[in-house]
mmCIF file of C-alpha atoms in Angstrom:
data_model
loop_
_atom_site.group_PDB
_atom_site.id
_atom_site.type_symbol
_atom_site.label_atom_id
_atom_site.label_comp_id
_atom_site.label_asym_id
_atom_site.label_seq_id
_atom_site.Cartn_x
_atom_site.Cartn_y
_atom_site.Cartn_z
ATOM 1 C CA MET A 500 -20.214 26.933 -106.502
ATOM 2 C CA ARG A 501 -23.935 27.232 -106.206
ATOM 3 C CA PRO A 502 -25.488 23.336 -106.305
ATOM 4 C CA LEU A 503 -29.204 24.327 -107.907
ATOM 5 C CA ILE A 504 -26.743 25.598 -111.007
ATOM 6 C CA ASN A 505 -27.431 22.791 -113.858
ATOM 7 C CA GLN A 506 -30.981 22.788 -112.959
ATOM 8 C CA ASN A 507 -33.749 24.244 -115.436
ATOM 9 C CA GLU A 508 -35.496 27.219 -115.114
ATOM 10 C CA LYS A 509 -39.010 25.565 -114.508
ATOM 11 C CA GLU A 510 -37.064 22.755 -112.014
ATOM 12 C CA LEU A 511 -35.875 26.080 -109.986
ATOM 13 C CA VAL A 512 -39.628 27.519 -109.948
ATOM 14 C CA ARG A 513 -40.878 23.905 -109.002
ATOM 15 C CA SER A 514 -38.510 23.378 -106.168
ATOM 16 C CA LEU A 515 -39.448 27.508 -104.982
ATOM 17 C CA ARG A 516 -43.301 26.654 -104.255
ATOM 18 C CA GLN A 517 -42.611 24.053 -101.929
ATOM 19 C CA GLY A 518 -40.448 26.643 -100.377
ATOM 20 C CA ASP A 519 -36.331 24.980 -100.934
ATOM 21 C CA MET A 520 -34.842 28.203 -100.237
ATOM 22 C CA LYS A 521 -31.744 26.895 -102.480
ATOM 23 C CA ALA A 522 -33.852 27.426 -105.224
ATOM 24 C CA PHE A 523 -35.085 31.156 -104.891
ATOM 25 C CA ASP A 524 -31.052 31.819 -104.127
ATOM 26 C CA GLU A 525 -30.097 30.000 -108.052
ATOM 27 C CA LEU A 526 -33.194 31.569 -109.347
ATOM 28 C CA TYR A 527 -31.941 35.209 -107.859
ATOM 29 C CA TYR A 528 -27.913 34.447 -108.250
ATOM 30 C CA ARG A 529 -29.033 33.561 -111.734
ATOM 31 C CA TYR A 530 -31.263 36.711 -112.931
ATOM 32 C CA LEU A 531 -29.725 39.569 -110.937
ATOM 33 C CA PRO A 532 -27.192 41.164 -112.609
ATOM 34 C CA LYS A 533 -29.688 41.569 -115.796
ATOM 35 C CA LEU A 534 -32.280 42.860 -113.864
ATOM 36 C CA LEU A 535 -30.120 45.505 -112.030
ATOM 37 C CA GLY A 536 -28.723 46.462 -115.725
ATOM 38 C CA PHE A 537 -32.515 46.805 -116.661
ATOM 39 C CA ALA A 538 -33.470 48.739 -113.162
ATOM 40 C CA TYR A 539 -30.368 51.030 -114.056
ATOM 41 C CA ASN A 540 -31.410 51.699 -117.200
ATOM 42 C CA TYR A 541 -34.347 53.041 -116.255
ATOM 43 C CA LEU A 542 -33.623 55.120 -112.780
ATOM 44 C CA SER A 543 -29.399 55.682 -113.588
ATOM 45 C CA ASP A 544 -28.850 55.536 -110.230
ATOM 46 C CA GLU A 545 -27.476 51.637 -108.502
ATOM 47 C CA MET A 546 -28.885 51.887 -105.205
ATOM 48 C CA GLU A 547 -32.532 52.618 -106.766
ATOM 49 C CA ALA A 548 -32.518 49.530 -109.074
ATOM 50 C CA GLU A 549 -30.677 47.106 -106.158
ATOM 51 C CA GLU A 550 -33.874 48.333 -103.870
ATOM 52 C CA THR A 551 -36.768 47.253 -107.332
ATOM 53 C CA VAL A 552 -34.924 43.950 -107.327
ATOM 54 C CA GLN A 553 -34.799 43.359 -103.664
ATOM 55 C CA VAL A 554 -38.399 44.456 -103.778
ATOM 56 C CA ILE A 555 -39.345 42.601 -106.439
ATOM 57 C CA PHE A 556 -37.389 39.141 -104.820
ATOM 58 C CA ILE A 557 -38.949 39.795 -101.617
ATOM 59 C CA LYS A 558 -42.886 39.453 -103.120
ATOM 60 C CA ILE A 559 -41.654 36.561 -105.427
ATOM 61 C CA TRP A 560 -40.595 34.501 -102.295
ATOM 62 C CA GLU A 561 -44.463 36.085 -100.203
ATOM 63 C CA VAL A 562 -46.001 34.454 -103.376
ATOM 64 C CA ARG A 563 -44.227 31.890 -103.926
ATOM 65 C CA ASN A 564 -46.939 29.122 -103.961
ATOM 66 C CA THR A 565 -48.835 30.928 -106.227
ATOM 67 C CA LEU A 566 -45.926 31.006 -109.145
ATOM 68 C CA ASP A 567 -46.674 29.092 -112.212
ATOM 69 C CA GLU A 568 -44.212 26.614 -112.803
ATOM 70 C CA ASN A 569 -45.344 26.307 -116.418
ATOM 71 C CA ARG A 570 -45.146 30.499 -117.044
ATOM 72 C CA ASN A 571 -41.822 32.059 -118.832
ATOM 73 C CA PHE A 572 -40.120 32.684 -115.167
ATOM 74 C CA LYS A 573 -37.367 34.981 -116.669
ATOM 75 C CA SER A 574 -39.644 37.297 -118.595
ATOM 76 C CA TYR A 575 -42.020 37.251 -115.192
ATOM 77 C CA LEU A 576 -39.426 39.026 -113.749
ATOM 78 C CA PHE A 577 -37.909 41.708 -116.299
ATOM 79 C CA GLN A 578 -42.180 42.277 -116.125
ATOM 80 C CA SER A 579 -42.540 42.741 -112.128
ATOM 81 C CA VAL A 580 -39.482 44.882 -112.425
ATOM 82 C CA LYS A 581 -40.635 47.224 -114.707
ATOM 83 C CA ASN A 582 -43.987 47.135 -113.034
ATOM 84 C CA GLN A 583 -42.641 48.129 -109.975
ATOM 85 C CA LEU A 584 -40.132 51.005 -111.852
ATOM 86 C CA LEU A 585 -43.203 52.401 -113.555
ATOM 87 C CA ASN A 586 -44.671 52.856 -110.176
ATOM 88 C CA LYS A 587 -41.585 54.314 -108.660
ATOM 89 C CA LEU A 588 -41.676 56.761 -111.328
ATOM 90 C CA ARG A 589 -45.544 57.893 -110.597
ATOM 91 C CA ASN A 590 -45.096 57.978 -107.697
ATOM 92 C CA GLN A 591 -42.317 60.236 -107.134
ATOM 93 C CA LYS A 592 -44.356 62.893 -109.879
ATOM 94 C CA ARG A 593 -46.945 63.023 -107.145
ATOM 95 C CA ASN A 594 -44.307 63.393 -104.369
ATOM 96 C CA CYS A 595 -42.972 66.769 -106.453
ATOM 97 C CA THR A 596 -43.101 69.927 -105.933
ATOM 98 C CA ILE A 597 -42.245 73.230 -107.191
ATOM 99 C CA GLU A 598 -39.421 73.357 -104.526
ATOM 100 C CA ASP A 599 -37.754 69.878 -106.640
ATOM 101 C CA ILE A 600 -37.979 71.883 -110.015
ATOM 102 C CA PRO A 601 -34.687 73.259 -110.315
ATOM 103 C CA GLU A 602 -34.332 77.248 -111.536
ATOM 104 C CA MET A 603 -33.017 76.035 -115.435
ATOM 105 C CA TYR A 604 -36.800 74.204 -115.899
ATOM 106 C CA CYS A 605 -38.836 77.045 -114.698
ATOM 107 C CA VAL A 606 -40.370 79.740 -117.533
ATOM 108 C CA SER A 607 -40.841 83.329 -116.381
ATOM 109 C CA THR A 608 -44.399 83.992 -116.938
ATOM 110 C CA GLU A 609 -43.451 87.915 -117.178
ATOM 111 C CA ASN A 610 -41.694 86.490 -120.528
ATOM 112 C CA VAL A 611 -43.977 84.413 -121.929
ATOM 113 C CA PHE A 612 -47.348 87.032 -121.362
ATOM 114 C CA GLU A 613 -44.371 89.543 -122.902
ATOM 115 C CA LYS A 614 -43.973 87.477 -126.381
ATOM 116 C CA ILE A 615 -47.905 86.919 -126.374
ATOM 117 C CA THR A 616 -48.726 90.272 -125.695
ATOM 118 C CA TYR A 617 -45.646 91.819 -128.401
ATOM 119 C CA LYS A 618 -46.611 89.031 -131.028
ATOM 120 C CA GLU A 619 -50.489 90.295 -130.562
ATOM 121 C CA LEU A 620 -49.582 94.010 -130.974
ATOM 122 C CA GLU A 621 -47.599 93.036 -134.048
ATOM 123 C CA ASP A 622 -50.265 91.539 -135.818
ATOM 124 C CA THR A 623 -52.428 94.548 -134.563
ATOM 125 C CA ALA A 624 -49.613 97.400 -135.949
ATOM 126 C CA ALA A 625 -49.445 94.912 -139.272
ATOM 127 C CA GLU A 626 -53.152 95.712 -139.735
ATOM 128 C CA LEU A 627 -53.268 99.161 -138.949
ATOM 129 C CA ILE A 628 -50.186 99.751 -140.929
ATOM 130 C CA LYS A 629 -52.274 98.490 -143.957
ATOM 131 C CA HIS A 630 -54.623 101.242 -143.169
ATOM 132 C CA LEU A 631 -52.624 104.315 -144.011
ATOM 133 C CA PRO A 632 -52.791 106.444 -146.346
ATOM 134 C CA LYS A 633 -49.900 105.434 -149.318
ATOM 135 C CA ALA A 634 -47.709 107.602 -148.814
ATOM 136 C CA GLN A 635 -47.512 107.794 -144.664
ATOM 137 C CA GLN A 636 -47.217 103.573 -145.343
ATOM 138 C CA LYS A 637 -44.428 103.897 -147.384
ATOM 139 C CA VAL A 638 -42.562 106.126 -145.378
ATOM 140 C CA PHE A 639 -43.579 104.223 -142.113
ATOM 141 C CA VAL A 640 -42.443 101.472 -143.239
ATOM 142 C CA LEU A 641 -38.859 102.907 -144.833
ATOM 143 C CA ASN A 642 -38.710 103.768 -141.124
ATOM 144 C CA LYS A 643 -39.626 101.913 -138.297
ATOM 145 C CA ILE A 644 -39.325 98.654 -139.749
ATOM 146 C CA ASP A 645 -36.549 98.706 -142.823
ATOM 147 C CA GLY A 646 -34.845 101.436 -140.243
ATOM 148 C CA LEU A 647 -33.918 104.236 -142.777
ATOM 149 C CA SER A 648 -33.277 107.464 -141.961
ATOM 150 C CA PRO A 649 -36.026 110.308 -142.590
ATOM 151 C CA GLU A 650 -32.437 111.734 -144.706
ATOM 152 C CA GLU A 651 -32.415 108.338 -146.453
ATOM 153 C CA ILE A 652 -36.157 107.895 -147.192
ATOM 154 C CA ALA A 653 -36.126 111.525 -148.287
ATOM 155 C CA ILE A 654 -33.662 110.888 -150.987
ATOM 156 C CA ARG A 655 -34.777 107.724 -152.034
ATOM 157 C CA LEU A 656 -38.932 108.465 -152.675
ATOM 158 C CA SER A 657 -37.601 112.390 -153.515
ATOM 159 C CA LEU A 658 -39.247 114.033 -150.305
ATOM 160 C CA SER A 659 -38.388 117.212 -148.353
ATOM 161 C CA LYS A 660 -36.701 115.804 -144.706
ATOM 162 C CA ARG A 661 -39.502 117.932 -143.364
ATOM 163 C CA THR A 662 -42.123 115.484 -145.279
ATOM 164 C CA VAL A 663 -40.722 112.803 -144.319
ATOM 165 C CA GLU A 664 -40.794 114.014 -140.541
ATOM 166 C CA HIS A 665 -44.962 115.090 -140.892
ATOM 167 C CA HIS A 666 -45.298 111.396 -142.555
ATOM 168 C CA ILE A 667 -43.389 109.665 -139.655
ATOM 169 C CA TYR A 668 -45.334 111.372 -137.007
ATOM 170 C CA LEU A 669 -48.952 111.194 -138.568
ATOM 171 C CA ALA A 670 -48.093 107.673 -138.591
ATOM 172 C CA THR A 671 -46.967 107.143 -135.383
ATOM 173 C CA LYS A 672 -49.472 109.237 -133.605
ATOM 174 C CA PHE A 673 -52.137 106.962 -135.863
ATOM 175 C CA LEU A 674 -50.854 104.062 -134.649
ATOM 176 C CA LYS A 675 -50.394 104.663 -131.115
ATOM 177 C CA GLY A 676 -53.836 106.229 -130.999
ATOM 178 C CA GLU A 677 -55.513 102.606 -132.623
ATOM 179 C CA LEU A 678 -53.258 100.473 -130.674
ATOM 180 C CA ILE A 679 -54.371 101.952 -126.887
ATOM 181 C CA HIS A 680 -57.911 102.391 -128.094
ATOM 182 C CA LYS A 681 -57.918 98.977 -128.815
ATOM 183 C CA THR A 682 -56.214 97.438 -125.399
ATOM 184 C CA SER A 683 -54.797 98.580 -122.566
ATOM 185 C CA LEU A 684 -52.424 95.694 -122.405
ATOM 186 C CA TYR A 685 -50.387 97.342 -125.059
ATOM 187 C CA GLY A 686 -49.661 100.005 -123.140
ATOM 188 C CA PRO A 687 -46.303 99.344 -122.007
ATOM 189 C CA LEU A 688 -45.023 97.139 -125.175
ATOM 190 C CA LEU A 689 -45.976 100.680 -127.162
ATOM 191 C CA LEU A 690 -42.876 102.719 -125.735
ATOM 192 C CA LEU A 691 -40.136 99.210 -126.937
ATOM 193 C CA PHE A 692 -42.901 99.251 -130.862
ATOM 194 C CA PHE A 693 -42.215 103.152 -131.350
#
């Protein structure tokens, strides 16, 4: 049985200030389980949690003569552990290198660039489609956006298949020319869109 188990926190801190190792041990064993649980919550690693708590108790021993017995020692301990954890996490972030990042969290810059470029292309094309003559616009939208074949469009609009194909050709030629003229970034994606 621990000899100072019945002493209150204030008495233990007063004794600790005078260098009483038994008072230190009592405070250590009294708060160790909760502090370890607290640290483990942040780190999810028992060894790291234990090391963090040990560092705090070493610091407390080193500054024992400056401790305020009227201050809530338990709160002081938890705040010290929290600050130590934050410092540890901050230092880990500073030491993090690109090689430490798991592949699954890496974003391909090519993929992001493609998505942005494709979205810009899509917006520009949508705006250009509005400038097509009404018949070409209708045929082009039915074919390229709604996915209807020239035969289906011809039936739907009461036009010949040849006329529908001609409208698609003229609209596509106009849009490709305008898009290529507006920017060279869209070049590779034009093949995907048309």
